[in-house]
Amino acid sequence: MSEHPTAAGRSSYDVIDTELFWKVLSVEPGMTVLDLACGAGRYTLPLAERVGRSGRVIAVDLWTEGIHQLQTEAGAAGLDNIETHVVDAARELPITPGGVDLCLLATTLHDFAADDIDRAVLTQIARVLHPQGILSVVEFIKKEGPPGPPKTVRLSLEQVTMRLLPFGLIRFGAVVELGPHAYFCQFRRLRKSGSA
């Protein structure tokens, strides 16, 4: 994988209904949240505010400049609950197995799929996600842009769902359109019969 990721420098945060996003995201104070392929941290900084001092956000990206920008902005905002890593998400993430309550993939799964590393990345997510953890996905609606990538690169809800099934992650809750450009859905592990 290149050290300058496919969508480095671009964020979907500017084109979604952020108020609606924060209403439907299952984030709570005290959680450990993984913002995977966080870029310069447009989602990371408000995540850190929402998990509070008792929580932690682990921000991971291969884009060194973006991580440096995030560190600078977090310092200026007094947010000391953000842990940053410049790392390839397709390799082993520096996170304890089962240590993440919520993983956010904000318009990044299609890039991983386009680079043919989505299975490796999802293997890492499955490893670090708590057994009751949640994977939250934001993806561009499968139509021509801009904004966002070409339609051929975008992933429909069905395509996202089928990619996650082999990892025991099933969709739950409502699928929410975050305005005209993107949609939101959440996944958690399939509970084995007889478990609570």
C-alpha positions as CSV (number, residue, x, y, z in Angstrom):
1,M,0.0,0.0,0.0
2,S,1.2,3.5,-0.8
3,E,2.2,5.8,2.0
4,H,-0.1,8.4,0.6
5,P,-3.5,6.7,0.9
6,T,-6.1,6.8,-1.8
7,A,-8.3,9.6,-0.3
8,A,-5.7,11.4,1.8
9,G,-6.7,14.9,2.6
10,R,-10.4,14.5,1.8
11,S,-13.1,14.0,4.4
12,S,-16.8,13.1,4.1
13,Y,-17.5,15.1,7.3
14,D,-18.2,18.2,5.2
15,V,-20.9,16.6,3.0
16,I,-22.9,14.7,5.6
17,D,-25.7,15.8,8.0
18,T,-23.4,15.9,11.0
19,E,-26.3,16.5,13.5
20,L,-28.1,13.4,12.3
21,F,-24.8,11.4,12.3
22,W,-24.2,12.2,16.0
23,K,-27.8,11.2,16.8
24,V,-27.5,7.8,15.3
25,L,-23.9,6.9,16.2
26,S,-23.8,4.6,19.2
27,V,-21.1,6.5,21.0
28,E,-21.1,7.1,24.8
29,P,-18.9,8.6,27.4
30,G,-16.2,6.1,28.6
31,M,-16.0,4.2,25.4
32,T,-12.8,3.2,23.5
33,V,-13.4,4.2,19.9
34,L,-11.3,3.3,16.9
35,D,-11.4,5.9,14.1
36,L,-9.8,3.8,11.3
37,A,-8.3,5.7,8.4
38,C,-9.0,8.9,10.3
39,G,-7.2,11.2,8.0
40,A,-6.7,14.6,9.6
41,G,-9.3,13.8,12.3
42,R,-12.5,15.6,11.2
43,Y,-14.4,12.8,13.0
44,T,-11.8,12.1,15.6
45,L,-11.9,15.4,17.4
46,P,-15.7,15.4,18.1
47,L,-15.5,11.7,18.9
48,A,-12.9,12.6,21.6
49,E,-15.3,15.2,23.0
50,R,-18.1,12.7,23.2
51,V,-16.3,9.8,24.9
52,G,-15.0,12.3,27.5
53,R,-12.0,12.1,29.7
54,S,-13.0,8.6,30.8
55,G,-13.0,7.4,27.2
56,R,-10.3,7.1,24.5
57,V,-10.2,7.5,20.7
58,I,-7.6,5.5,18.8
59,A,-6.9,7.3,15.5
60,V,-5.1,5.3,12.9
61,D,-4.0,6.3,9.4
62,L,-1.2,5.7,7.0
63,W,-1.1,9.4,6.1
64,T,1.6,10.9,8.3
65,E,0.8,14.5,7.5
66,G,-2.8,13.9,8.5
67,I,-1.9,12.4,11.8
68,H,0.5,15.3,12.6
69,Q,-2.3,17.8,11.8
70,L,-4.7,15.8,14.1
71,Q,-2.1,15.9,16.9
72,T,-1.7,19.6,16.6
73,E,-5.4,20.3,16.6
74,A,-6.0,17.9,19.5
75,G,-3.3,19.6,21.5
76,A,-4.8,23.1,20.8
77,A,-8.2,21.8,21.9
78,G,-6.9,20.3,25.1
79,L,-8.0,16.8,24.0
80,D,-5.6,14.4,25.7
81,N,-7.7,11.3,25.2
82,I,-6.7,10.7,21.6
83,E,-4.0,8.0,20.8
84,T,-2.6,8.3,17.3
85,H,-0.8,5.7,15.1
86,V,0.7,6.0,11.7
87,V,0.1,2.4,10.6
88,D,-1.1,0.3,7.7
89,A,-4.6,-0.9,8.7
90,A,-4.1,-4.1,6.6
91,R,-1.3,-5.1,9.0
92,E,-1.6,-5.8,12.7
93,L,-3.1,-2.8,14.5
94,P,-1.3,-1.8,17.7
95,I,-4.5,-2.5,19.8
96,T,-5.3,-5.2,22.3
97,P,-7.6,-7.9,21.0
98,G,-11.2,-7.1,22.0
99,G,-10.1,-3.6,23.2
100,V,-12.4,-1.5,21.0
101,D,-16.1,-0.7,21.9
102,L,-16.9,1.1,18.6
103,C,-15.0,1.2,15.3
104,L,-15.8,3.9,12.8
105,L,-15.2,3.4,9.1
106,A,-16.2,6.8,7.7
107,T,-16.2,6.5,3.8
108,T,-13.1,4.4,3.9
109,L,-14.3,0.8,3.2
110,H,-14.7,1.5,-0.5
111,D,-11.0,2.6,-0.7
112,F,-9.9,-0.5,1.1
113,A,-12.0,-2.6,-1.4
114,A,-10.5,-0.7,-4.3
115,D,-7.0,-1.3,-3.1
116,D,-8.0,-5.0,-2.5
117,I,-7.1,-4.9,1.2
118,D,-10.6,-4.9,2.6
119,R,-10.4,-8.5,3.9
120,A,-7.1,-7.8,5.7
121,V,-8.5,-4.6,7.3
122,L,-11.7,-6.3,8.3
123,T,-9.7,-9.2,9.9
124,Q,-7.9,-6.6,12.0
125,I,-11.2,-4.9,13.0
126,A,-12.7,-8.3,14.0
127,R,-9.6,-9.0,16.1
128,V,-9.7,-5.7,18.0
129,L,-13.5,-5.3,18.4
130,H,-15.0,-6.2,21.7
131,P,-17.4,-9.2,21.5
132,Q,-20.3,-6.7,22.1
133,G,-18.6,-4.0,20.1
134,I,-20.1,-2.1,17.2
135,L,-18.8,-1.3,13.7
136,S,-20.3,1.9,12.3
137,V,-20.0,2.5,8.6
138,V,-20.5,5.6,6.6
139,E,-20.4,5.1,2.8
140,F,-21.3,7.2,-0.2
141,I,-24.6,6.4,-1.8
142,K,-24.0,4.3,-5.0
143,K,-24.6,7.0,-7.6
144,E,-22.4,9.3,-9.6
145,G,-20.7,12.2,-7.7
146,P,-19.2,14.5,-7.0
147,P,-18.7,14.6,-4.1
148,G,-17.0,11.3,-3.5
149,P,-15.4,8.7,-5.7
150,P,-16.8,7.4,-9.0
151,K,-20.0,5.2,-8.8
152,T,-18.0,2.1,-9.8
153,V,-15.9,2.4,-6.7
154,R,-18.8,3.1,-4.3
155,L,-20.2,0.3,-2.2
156,S,-24.0,-0.3,-1.9
157,L,-25.5,-1.4,1.4
158,E,-25.7,-4.9,0.1
159,Q,-22.0,-4.9,-0.9
160,V,-21.0,-3.6,2.6
161,T,-23.2,-6.2,4.3
162,M,-21.8,-9.1,2.2
163,R,-18.2,-8.0,3.0
164,L,-18.9,-8.1,6.7
165,L,-20.8,-11.4,6.9
166,P,-17.6,-13.6,6.7
167,F,-16.4,-11.9,9.9
168,G,-19.6,-12.7,11.8
169,L,-20.7,-9.0,11.7
170,I,-24.4,-8.5,10.9
171,R,-26.3,-5.3,10.4
172,F,-28.6,-4.0,13.1
173,G,-30.8,-0.9,13.5
174,A,-31.9,1.5,10.8
175,V,-30.0,2.5,7.7
176,V,-29.9,6.2,7.7
177,E,-29.3,8.6,4.8
178,L,-27.0,11.4,6.0
179,G,-28.2,13.8,3.4
180,P,-28.1,13.3,-0.4
181,H,-24.5,11.9,-0.6
182,A,-24.0,9.3,2.1
183,Y,-25.6,6.6,4.2
184,F,-24.9,5.2,7.7
185,C,-25.3,1.6,9.0
186,Q,-24.1,-0.4,12.0
187,F,-22.9,-3.9,12.6
188,R,-22.3,-6.2,15.5
189,R,-21.3,-9.8,16.0
190,L,-23.9,-12.5,15.4
191,R,-24.8,-13.8,18.9
192,K,-24.5,-17.5,19.3
193,S,-27.7,-19.2,20.3
194,G,-28.1,-19.5,24.0
195,S,-26.1,-16.3,24.7
196,A,-27.6,-13.2,26.2
